[in-house]
Short mmCIF file of C-alpha atoms in Angstrom, two decimals:
data_model
loop_
_atom_site.label_atom_id
_atom_site.label_comp_id
_atom_site.label_asym_id
_atom_site.label_seq_id
_atom_site.Cartn_x
_atom_site.Cartn_y
_atom_site.Cartn_z
CA MET B 19 -31.53 -3.46 21.02
CA ASN B 20 -33.12 -1.53 24.07
CA GLY B 21 -31.78 1.89 24.38
CA ARG B 22 -31.75 1.95 27.64
CA VAL B 23 -30.35 -0.85 28.87
CA LEU B 24 -27.37 -0.55 25.76
CA ARG B 25 -27.38 2.84 27.23
CA ILE B 26 -26.74 1.35 31.09
CA GLU B 27 -24.07 -0.95 29.55
CA LEU B 28 -21.95 1.48 27.62
CA ARG B 29 -21.80 3.49 30.87
CA ARG B 30 -21.21 0.09 32.69
CA SER B 31 -18.29 -2.03 30.43
CA VAL B 32 -15.33 -1.53 28.71
CA ALA B 33 -16.72 -1.41 25.69
CA PRO B 34 -15.60 2.64 25.51
CA TRP B 35 -12.67 2.53 26.86
CA ALA B 36 -11.74 0.13 24.01
CA GLY B 37 -13.09 2.25 21.12
CA ALA B 38 -10.91 4.87 22.89
CA VAL B 39 -7.70 3.05 23.19
CA ILE B 40 -8.46 1.91 19.18
CA LEU B 41 -8.97 5.18 18.02
CA VAL B 42 -6.17 6.54 20.16
CA THR B 43 -3.54 4.07 18.84
CA ALA B 44 -4.73 4.05 15.55
CA LEU B 45 -4.05 8.34 15.31
CA GLY B 46 -0.73 8.00 17.66
CA PHE B 47 0.58 5.16 15.34
CA LEU B 48 0.08 7.18 12.36
CA TYR B 49 0.57 10.97 14.02
CA LEU B 50 3.58 10.36 16.13
CA LEU B 51 5.51 7.50 13.87
CA SER B 52 7.37 9.20 10.88
CA GLY B 53 6.86 5.85 8.23
CA PRO B 54 6.15 4.90 4.84
CA TRP B 55 2.51 5.94 4.66
CA TRP B 56 4.29 9.70 4.70
CA LYS B 57 6.22 9.51 2.18
CA GLY B 58 6.20 9.11 -1.77
CA THR B 59 2.90 8.93 -4.01
CA ALA B 60 1.63 5.95 -1.93
CA LEU B 61 1.15 8.01 1.58
CA TRP B 62 -1.94 7.80 3.06
CA THR B 63 -3.54 11.29 2.82
CA ALA B 64 -2.62 11.39 -1.10
CA GLN B 65 -6.25 9.38 -2.43
CA TRP B 66 -8.83 7.28 -1.27
CA THR B 67 -7.51 3.48 -2.27
CA SER B 68 -4.14 4.12 0.01
CA MET B 69 -5.88 5.81 2.66
CA ALA B 70 -8.04 2.98 3.27
CA MET B 71 -4.95 0.29 2.47
CA TRP B 72 -2.96 2.13 4.80
CA THR B 73 -5.98 1.71 7.71
CA ARG B 74 -5.71 -1.29 7.03
CA THR B 75 -2.34 -2.02 7.63
CA LEU B 76 -2.88 -0.63 11.09
CA LEU B 77 -4.85 -3.79 12.05
CA ILE B 78 -1.61 -5.68 12.42
CA PHE B 79 -1.48 -3.87 16.00
CA LEU B 80 -5.33 -3.00 16.33
CA TRP B 81 -6.93 -6.34 15.42
CA PRO B 82 -5.03 -8.18 18.46
CA LEU B 83 -6.32 -5.14 20.25
CA ALA B 84 -9.45 -5.77 19.64
CA VAL B 85 -9.46 -9.39 19.88
CA ALA B 86 -7.78 -8.34 23.95
CA LEU B 87 -10.37 -5.39 24.50
CA GLY B 88 -13.41 -8.00 23.12
CA ALA B 89 -11.95 -10.38 26.11
CA LEU B 90 -11.36 -7.94 28.86
CA GLN B 91 -15.46 -7.38 28.03
CA GLY B 92 -16.49 -10.88 28.01
CA LEU B 93 -14.43 -10.88 31.81
CA ARG B 94 -16.80 -9.58 33.17
CA ASP B 95 -19.91 -11.47 34.70
CA HIS B 96 -16.42 -13.74 36.03
CA ARG B 97 -14.92 -11.05 37.75
CA SER B 98 -18.58 -9.94 39.72
CA ASN B 99 -19.39 -13.44 40.32
CA VAL B 100 -22.99 -13.01 38.63
CA SER B 101 -23.02 -15.81 35.89
CA GLU B 102 -24.91 -17.84 38.10
CA LEU B 103 -27.32 -14.99 39.11
CA LEU B 104 -27.58 -13.89 35.36
CA ALA B 105 -28.23 -17.69 34.32
CA SER B 106 -31.03 -17.90 36.76
CA THR B 107 -33.02 -14.67 35.42
CA PRO B 108 -36.14 -14.80 33.04
CA ARG B 109 -34.71 -12.96 30.18
CA PRO B 110 -33.09 -14.74 27.37
CA ALA B 111 -29.59 -15.48 27.52
CA ARG B 112 -29.09 -14.77 24.09
CA HIS B 113 -30.56 -10.76 24.75
CA ARG B 114 -27.62 -10.23 27.28
CA ALA B 115 -25.14 -11.37 24.75
CA ALA B 116 -26.74 -8.87 22.32
CA MET B 117 -26.48 -6.77 24.69
CA THR B 118 -22.89 -7.02 25.69
CA ALA B 119 -21.83 -7.88 22.23
CA GLY B 120 -23.55 -4.48 20.77
CA ALA B 121 -21.89 -2.84 23.72
CA THR B 122 -18.19 -3.42 22.23
CA THR B 123 -19.56 -3.62 18.64
CA LEU B 124 -21.03 0.01 18.66
CA THR B 125 -17.64 1.74 20.10
CA VAL B 126 -15.00 -0.36 17.98
CA THR B 127 -17.34 0.70 14.74
CA LEU B 128 -17.22 4.31 15.75
CA ALA B 129 -13.94 3.83 16.52
CA PHE B 130 -12.79 2.71 13.48
CA GLY B 131 -15.18 4.65 11.24
CA LEU B 132 -13.94 8.38 12.78
CA PHE B 133 -10.29 6.95 11.84
CA VAL B 134 -11.16 6.67 9.08
CA LEU B 135 -13.45 9.74 8.79
CA GLN B 136 -10.50 12.10 9.30
CA GLY B 137 -8.19 10.62 6.66
CA ALA B 138 -10.59 10.88 4.12
CA VAL B 139 -11.23 14.48 4.86
CA GLN B 140 -7.90 15.01 4.11
CA VAL B 141 -8.06 12.76 1.18
CA LEU B 142 -11.01 14.52 -0.22
CA ALA B 143 -9.08 18.07 0.25
CA HIS B 144 -6.44 17.20 -1.81
CA ALA B 145 -7.11 14.60 -4.31
CA ARG B 146 -8.64 15.90 -7.80
CA TYR B 147 -9.87 11.82 -8.66
CA HIS B 148 -12.85 10.46 -6.36
CA HIS B 149 -14.73 6.79 -5.75
CA LEU B 150 -15.94 4.71 -4.31
CA GLY B 151 -13.68 1.24 -4.88
CA TRP B 152 -12.16 2.08 -1.10
CA LEU B 153 -15.12 1.46 0.54
CA PRO B 154 -14.82 -2.06 0.72
CA ILE B 155 -11.81 -1.82 1.74
CA SER B 156 -12.62 0.49 4.83
CA LEU B 157 -15.67 -1.57 5.36
CA VAL B 158 -13.94 -5.36 5.62
CA GLY B 159 -11.17 -3.66 7.85
CA GLY B 160 -14.32 -2.27 10.17
CA PHE B 161 -16.08 -5.66 10.59
CA SER B 162 -12.31 -7.66 11.14
CA LEU B 163 -12.70 -5.16 14.66
CA VAL B 164 -15.58 -6.30 15.44
CA ALA B 165 -15.25 -9.99 14.81
CA GLY B 166 -12.16 -10.20 16.58
CA ALA B 167 -13.72 -8.15 19.23
CA VAL B 168 -16.95 -10.68 19.66
CA LEU B 169 -14.62 -13.53 19.50
CA GLY B 170 -12.73 -12.48 22.06
CA MET B 171 -15.52 -12.34 24.49
CA GLY B 172 -16.89 -15.54 23.89
CA ILE B 173 -13.29 -17.12 24.50
CA ALA B 174 -12.74 -15.11 27.60
CA ARG B 175 -16.96 -16.94 28.12
CA ALA B 176 -15.40 -19.79 27.42
CA LEU B 177 -12.37 -19.38 29.30
CA PRO B 178 -12.81 -17.54 31.92
CA SER B 179 -9.05 -16.74 33.51
CA PRO B 180 -7.20 -13.21 34.36
CA LEU B 181 -4.06 -14.90 31.85
CA THR B 182 -6.73 -15.00 28.45
CA PRO B 183 -6.95 -11.17 27.27
CA PRO B 184 -3.22 -10.87 27.76
CA ALA B 185 -3.00 -14.42 25.67
CA LEU B 186 -5.63 -13.77 23.27
CA ALA B 187 -3.81 -10.79 22.64
CA VAL B 188 0.27 -11.93 21.85
CA ALA B 189 -1.31 -14.90 20.08
CA SER B 190 -3.21 -12.74 17.71
CA PHE B 191 -0.83 -10.36 17.19
CA LEU B 192 1.74 -13.71 16.65
CA PHE B 193 -0.99 -14.63 14.27
CA THR B 194 -1.34 -11.02 12.16
CA GLY B 195 3.21 -10.96 12.79
CA PHE B 196 3.80 -14.06 11.04
CA VAL B 197 1.19 -13.45 8.38
CA ARG B 198 2.31 -9.87 7.32
CA GLN B 199 5.96 -11.13 7.07
CA TRP B 200 4.64 -13.14 4.04
CA SER B 201 2.37 -9.71 2.50
CA ASP B 202 4.93 -7.37 3.33
CA THR B 203 4.83 -6.18 -0.96
CA ALA B 204 2.32 -5.94 -2.98
CA VAL B 205 3.02 -8.70 -4.90
CA PRO B 206 4.23 -11.09 -2.82
CA THR B 207 5.98 -14.21 -3.30
CA SER B 208 6.53 -16.88 -0.53
CA THR B 209 6.26 -20.49 0.56
CA LEU B 210 3.17 -20.18 2.53
CA PRO B 211 -0.17 -20.30 0.61
CA ASN B 212 -1.97 -16.67 -0.50
CA ARG B 213 -5.12 -18.16 0.67
CA LEU B 214 -3.76 -18.76 3.81
CA VAL B 215 -1.99 -15.09 4.23
CA LEU B 216 -5.34 -13.61 2.84
CA LEU B 217 -6.83 -15.19 6.49
CA SER B 218 -5.23 -11.81 8.18
CA PRO B 219 -7.51 -9.06 8.47
CA THR B 220 -3.79 -7.05 7.59
CA VAL B 221 -2.38 -5.84 4.49
CA ALA B 222 0.60 -5.33 2.69
CA ASP B 223 2.42 -1.74 2.70
CA VAL B 224 1.45 0.02 0.12
CA ARG B 225 3.67 0.48 -2.92
CA GLU B 226 1.87 1.30 -5.52
CA ILE B 227 -1.11 3.65 -5.63
CA LEU B 228 -2.83 1.84 -8.41
CA LEU B 229 -3.16 -1.36 -6.85
CA THR B 230 -6.31 -1.77 -4.78
CA LEU B 231 -7.90 -5.36 -3.42
CA SER B 232 -9.35 -7.67 -5.71
CA THR B 233 -13.42 -8.49 -5.21
CA SER B 234 -12.98 -12.19 -4.46
CA VAL B 235 -10.13 -11.24 -1.60
CA HIS B 236 -13.43 -8.78 -0.15
CA LEU B 237 -15.57 -11.79 -0.54
CA GLY B 238 -13.60 -14.35 1.07
CA GLN B 239 -11.96 -12.44 3.92
CA THR B 240 -15.59 -10.80 4.17
CA VAL B 241 -16.89 -14.98 4.44
CA TRP B 242 -13.96 -15.59 7.46
CA LEU B 243 -15.25 -12.49 9.41
CA LEU B 244 -19.02 -13.42 9.07
CA GLY B 245 -17.82 -17.05 10.67
CA MET B 246 -15.93 -15.52 13.35
CA ALA B 247 -18.29 -13.34 14.60
CA ALA B 248 -20.64 -16.34 14.43
CA THR B 249 -18.65 -18.18 16.79
CA GLY B 250 -17.74 -15.60 18.83
CA PHE B 251 -21.22 -14.95 19.92
CA ALA B 252 -22.62 -18.80 20.06
CA LEU B 253 -19.37 -19.29 22.61
CA LEU B 254 -21.02 -16.82 24.80
CA LEU B 255 -24.37 -18.37 24.54
CA ALA B 256 -22.98 -21.94 25.23
CA VAL B 257 -22.88 -23.29 28.97
CA THR B 258 -21.39 -26.88 28.14
CA PRO B 259 -18.31 -28.33 26.55
CA ARG B 260 -20.60 -30.20 23.65
CA THR B 261 -22.17 -26.35 22.71
CA ARG B 262 -18.88 -24.98 22.96
CA LEU B 263 -17.44 -27.22 20.89
CA LEU B 264 -20.12 -26.72 18.33
CA ALA B 265 -19.81 -22.90 18.52
CA LEU B 266 -16.69 -23.22 16.24
CA ALA B 267 -18.47 -24.92 13.20
CA PRO B 268 -19.31 -21.34 12.11
CA VAL B 269 -15.75 -20.51 12.20
CA VAL B 270 -14.48 -23.51 10.66
CA ALA B 271 -17.22 -23.24 7.85
CA GLY B 272 -16.20 -19.57 7.01
CA ALA B 273 -12.54 -20.72 6.44
CA ALA B 274 -13.27 -23.51 4.31
CA ILE B 275 -15.62 -21.41 2.28
CA ALA B 276 -12.89 -18.72 2.66
CA LEU B 277 -10.55 -20.89 1.44
CA LEU B 278 -12.17 -21.72 -1.48
CA VAL B 279 -13.00 -17.99 -2.84
CA LEU B 280 -9.64 -16.12 -1.68
CA PRO B 281 -7.21 -16.24 -4.83
CA SER B 282 -4.48 -18.71 -4.39
CA ASP B 283 -2.04 -16.62 -6.92
CA PRO B 284 -1.07 -13.56 -5.04
CA ARG B 285 -1.31 -11.75 -8.15
CA ARG B 286 -5.04 -12.01 -8.23
CA THR B 287 -4.88 -10.12 -4.94
CA TYR B 288 -3.27 -6.93 -5.91
CA VAL B 289 -5.27 -5.72 -8.76
CA VAL B 290 -4.32 -2.37 -10.78
CA ASP B 291 -7.38 -0.43 -10.73
CA LYS B 292 -8.16 0.10 -14.25
CA THR B 293 -10.26 3.31 -13.83
CA ALA B 294 -7.10 5.22 -11.95
CA ALA B 295 -5.02 3.94 -14.50
CA ALA B 296 -6.70 5.52 -17.31
CA GLN B 297 -4.39 7.64 -19.03
CA VAL B 298 -5.18 10.98 -19.44
CA CYS B 299 -3.40 13.47 -21.77
CA ASP B 300 -2.01 16.90 -22.66
CA GLY B 301 -0.90 16.35 -26.68
CA PRO B 302 2.11 13.71 -26.36
CA VAL B 303 2.39 13.91 -22.82
CA CYS B 304 -0.04 11.07 -20.33
CA VAL B 305 -0.11 10.37 -17.06
CA ALA B 306 -2.65 8.00 -14.85
CA ARG B 307 -5.98 9.45 -14.21
CA VAL B 308 -5.31 9.51 -10.43
CA HIS B 309 -2.19 11.77 -11.57
CA GLU B 310 -4.03 14.65 -13.31
CA ALA B 311 -2.70 17.10 -11.16
CA ARG B 312 0.51 16.66 -12.04
CA LEU B 313 -0.59 16.78 -15.99
CA ASP B 314 -0.16 21.01 -16.14
CA GLY B 315 3.40 20.31 -14.64
CA LEU B 316 4.78 17.57 -17.50
CA ALA B 317 3.30 18.56 -20.18
CA GLY B 318 5.25 21.64 -21.33
CA PRO B 319 8.74 20.37 -19.80
CA GLY B 320 7.76 17.38 -22.08
CA ARG B 321 6.98 18.67 -24.83
CA LYS B 322 11.15 20.24 -24.84
CA ALA B 323 12.06 17.45 -23.88
CA LEU B 324 10.79 15.24 -26.82
CA GLY B 325 12.01 18.36 -29.69
CA LEU B 326 15.49 17.46 -27.89
CA LEU B 327 14.76 13.55 -27.96
CA ARG B 328 13.86 14.03 -31.81
CA ASP B 329 17.16 15.83 -32.52
CA ALA B 330 19.24 14.01 -31.17
CA LEU B 331 18.28 10.54 -31.81
CA GLY B 332 16.30 11.09 -35.22
CA ASP B 333 13.92 8.18 -35.72
CA GLN B 334 14.66 5.95 -33.00
CA ALA B 335 13.34 8.86 -30.96
CA PRO B 336 10.14 8.51 -28.52
CA THR B 337 7.23 10.45 -29.89
CA THR B 338 5.29 10.10 -26.16
CA ILE B 339 5.73 10.75 -22.49
CA ARG B 340 3.60 8.17 -20.31
CA GLU B 341 2.59 7.57 -16.71
CA ILE B 342 3.63 3.71 -15.51
CA THR B 343 0.94 2.22 -14.59
CA THR B 344 2.01 -1.49 -14.63
CA PRO B 345 3.53 -2.81 -11.57
CA ARG B 346 6.67 -4.92 -10.92
CA GLY B 347 8.19 -6.43 -8.47
CA LEU B 348 10.75 -5.82 -6.31
CA ILE B 349 13.18 -8.13 -8.34
CA GLU B 350 12.02 -7.28 -12.05
CA ARG B 351 13.93 -4.73 -14.41
CA PRO B 352 12.40 -1.64 -15.08
CA GLN B 353 10.34 -1.44 -17.69
CA ARG B 354 11.75 0.47 -21.23
CA SER B 355 10.19 1.44 -24.64
CA ARG B 356 11.56 2.50 -27.92
CA THR B 357 8.80 4.38 -28.62
CA ALA B 358 7.60 6.11 -25.33
CA VAL B 359 9.84 7.69 -21.98
CA LEU B 360 7.89 5.85 -19.21
CA VAL B 361 7.56 8.15 -16.34
CA ASP B 362 7.24 6.97 -12.42
CA PHE B 363 6.16 9.03 -9.77
CA ASP B 364 7.50 7.92 -6.91
CA ASP B 365 11.08 8.59 -8.66
CA ASP B 366 12.17 11.99 -7.30
CA ALA B 367 13.74 12.95 -10.36
CA PHE B 368 10.30 13.17 -11.76
CA ALA B 369 8.25 14.21 -8.75
CA ARG B 370 10.53 16.74 -6.92
CA VAL B 371 12.50 18.73 -9.17
CA GLU B 372 11.40 22.10 -11.10
CA SER B 373 10.84 22.44 -14.98
CA GLU B 374 14.11 22.77 -16.04
CA ASP B 375 15.44 19.77 -14.06
CA LEU B 376 12.53 18.12 -14.93
CA THR B 377 12.79 18.69 -18.54
CA ARG B 378 16.92 17.07 -18.56
CA ALA B 379 15.57 13.89 -16.58
CA LEU B 380 13.15 12.92 -19.65
CA VAL B 381 15.81 13.65 -21.46
CA ALA B 382 17.74 11.30 -19.79
CA GLN B 383 15.17 8.71 -19.06
CA GLY B 384 14.27 8.67 -22.86
CA MET B 385 17.88 8.72 -24.58
CA ALA B 386 19.62 5.94 -21.87
CA PRO B 387 16.71 4.50 -19.61
CA THR B 388 17.52 2.55 -16.25
CA CYS B 389 18.19 -1.35 -16.46
CA TRP B 390 19.34 -2.08 -13.18
CA ALA B 391 17.31 -0.32 -10.44
CA ARG B 392 15.91 -2.47 -7.86
CA SER B 393 12.97 -0.54 -6.85
CA GLN B 394 10.34 2.27 -8.30
CA GLN B 395 12.74 4.13 -5.12
CA GLU B 396 15.86 4.12 -6.76
CA SER B 397 17.35 5.75 -10.30
CA GLY B 398 19.84 2.91 -11.55
CA THR B 399 23.43 2.09 -10.55
CA LEU B 400 26.35 5.39 -10.52
CA GLY B 401 27.11 4.17 -13.34
CA GLU B 402 23.54 4.26 -15.10
CA THR B 403 22.92 7.88 -13.73
CA ALA B 404 26.33 8.89 -15.04
CA ALA B 405 25.70 7.78 -18.19
CA GLN B 406 22.21 9.97 -18.33
CA SER B 407 24.48 12.83 -17.11
CA VAL B 408 26.36 12.45 -20.01
CA VAL B 409 23.45 12.06 -23.00
CA ALA B 410 21.59 14.57 -21.28
CA GLY B 411 24.32 17.62 -20.76
CA TRP B 412 24.85 16.18 -25.07
CA ALA B 413 21.30 17.46 -25.56
CA LEU B 414 20.66 20.11 -23.70
CA GLY B 415 24.23 21.47 -23.75
CA LYS B 416 25.64 21.43 -20.56
CA LEU B 417 26.33 18.40 -18.01
CA GLU B 418 24.84 18.50 -14.72
CA PRO B 419 23.72 15.76 -12.41
CA ILE B 420 20.18 14.34 -12.59
CA ARG B 421 18.29 15.87 -9.42
CA GLY B 422 16.32 13.74 -7.17
CA THR B 423 18.53 10.42 -7.82
CA MET B 424 19.95 8.21 -5.30
CA HIS B 425 23.36 9.54 -6.09
CA PRO B 426 25.26 12.21 -4.72
CA ALA B 427 25.62 15.09 -7.74
CA GLU B 428 29.80 14.64 -7.12
CA GLU B 429 30.13 11.35 -7.54
CA GLN B 430 27.28 11.78 -10.87
CA LEU B 431 29.96 14.74 -12.28
CA ALA B 432 33.26 12.57 -11.10
CA THR B 433 32.18 9.92 -13.68
CA ALA B 434 30.32 11.65 -15.93
CA ARG B 435 33.25 14.43 -16.94
CA PRO B 436 35.52 12.80 -18.39
CA VAL B 437 33.30 10.79 -20.59
CA PHE B 438 31.74 13.80 -21.72
CA ARG B 439 35.00 15.66 -22.27
CA GLU B 440 35.48 12.95 -24.50
CA LEU B 441 32.52 12.98 -26.18
CA GLU B 442 32.85 16.52 -26.96
CA GLY B 443 36.41 16.75 -28.83
CA LEU B 444 34.61 14.13 -31.06
CA ARG B 445 33.36 14.53 -34.64
CA TRP B 446 29.84 15.64 -34.61
CA SER B 447 29.06 12.47 -36.52
CA GLU B 448 30.98 10.53 -33.98
CA GLN B 449 29.32 12.20 -30.99
CA VAL B 450 25.66 11.22 -32.65
CA ALA B 451 26.79 7.64 -33.22
CA ARG B 452 27.48 6.96 -29.68
CA ILE B 453 24.48 8.92 -28.94
CA ARG B 454 22.44 6.75 -30.59
CA ALA B 455 24.36 4.07 -30.15
CA ALA B 456 23.91 4.13 -25.60
CA HIS B 457 20.42 4.62 -26.23
CA THR B 458 20.04 1.19 -27.95
CA ALA B 459 22.21 -0.41 -25.58
CA ALA B 460 20.01 0.94 -23.07
CA VAL B 461 16.92 0.70 -24.31
CA SER B 462 17.98 -3.09 -24.83
CA CYS B 463 19.48 -3.20 -21.57
CA GLU B 464 22.60 -5.25 -23.78
CA GLY B 465 25.41 -3.42 -22.70
CA ASP B 466 26.72 -0.41 -20.28
CA PRO B 467 25.28 3.12 -21.98
CA LEU B 468 28.61 4.53 -20.06
CA THR B 469 31.30 2.35 -21.91
CA VAL B 470 29.67 2.89 -24.94
CA LEU B 471 29.58 6.68 -24.52
CA GLU B 472 33.55 5.93 -24.17
CA GLY B 473 33.82 4.20 -27.31
CA GLY B 474 33.51 0.81 -25.78
CA ALA B 475 31.85 -2.42 -27.52
CA SER B 476 27.82 -1.98 -26.74
CA ARG B 477 27.99 -5.67 -25.39
#
């Protein structure tokens, strides 16, 4: 590609504006709106994979924008009434098409690259776990903008109408938005085939910091986007109805191959990054490698909590503390273990509390793990949280609410205080028996721990 001609193309086309609009839109969306990308452990500046995934999520808006801007670029010759003049020149049509597509490709790639770069700088300053597994996610995202822009150019060249860019923008947004509603969770369950969902360049909201896209997803989407870009470029060259029809062959072939490569099972789309999920331990207290920075703050309260649990539960007591690294669906019950206290840093009871409150939360989780939390950001029912307050207060000698839960302290104490007072009035052996029965009911999820603490049946 001739550098001088490319510079002229950049000065006299909408290509620089296309890149600027995409970059400003992306940054404005992230920084001017308060969304889930700023919350929880999977916020977009927390670590490399979540940063790459959140930038891919924004393609629900950026990809239709790239298609529309590409179409606007493709209309330039028609608007200037120079199509016949350019066709009479000896310069091959493919050279002119390559220059037009190259200018837009360059600016769109640069815009997305700068967008990812400024996120990478923030991750580099905060994260302790560094890897290159995020690169395919971002590379496919950037390529999707390029392929969309080139496709928009080709369609506009084939259908030279002022209505083409807005029509493509609306159609593209309807496509990404429709598909998005079926991929709105990390482990989606829908009636739309998973392979069709994955033809969209966007991804689900990031709720699990340990999840990443599988290799088959990267390969399938790359093939699909290559076919899309090839069809767009072929449409830039086509001048007859027959050649325009033949130009559709690459995108059809790309879709067919992609549908064979893309996983049919949603659970093979988002997979756990095994390296990030590997346990890093300080004695009996373990966290995922991606959260290694939290280990120092968890180790001290964790050892104290394990000692209190051993005193309260005896042989039934958990002996380790470890972070949950297996994702669960929105309607699945939380994991429970008889041998370990399971910690999820998405739960504010573990993520945003001081040392003493963290010890209380660990004791509560070890003695009466919740059964009915609908998501990892919830802390169970009020009854379960009140039961946790009672058992932790019994072990620590003072009734206090569990901090960081979705239930206000006043509500917890109003429910827990009568049960705690009744428990304190019993003989020691009866107190221990009720505490251990409540623990058994909570771990098995076959009874209400608060009812057991009041002296009711365990089932």
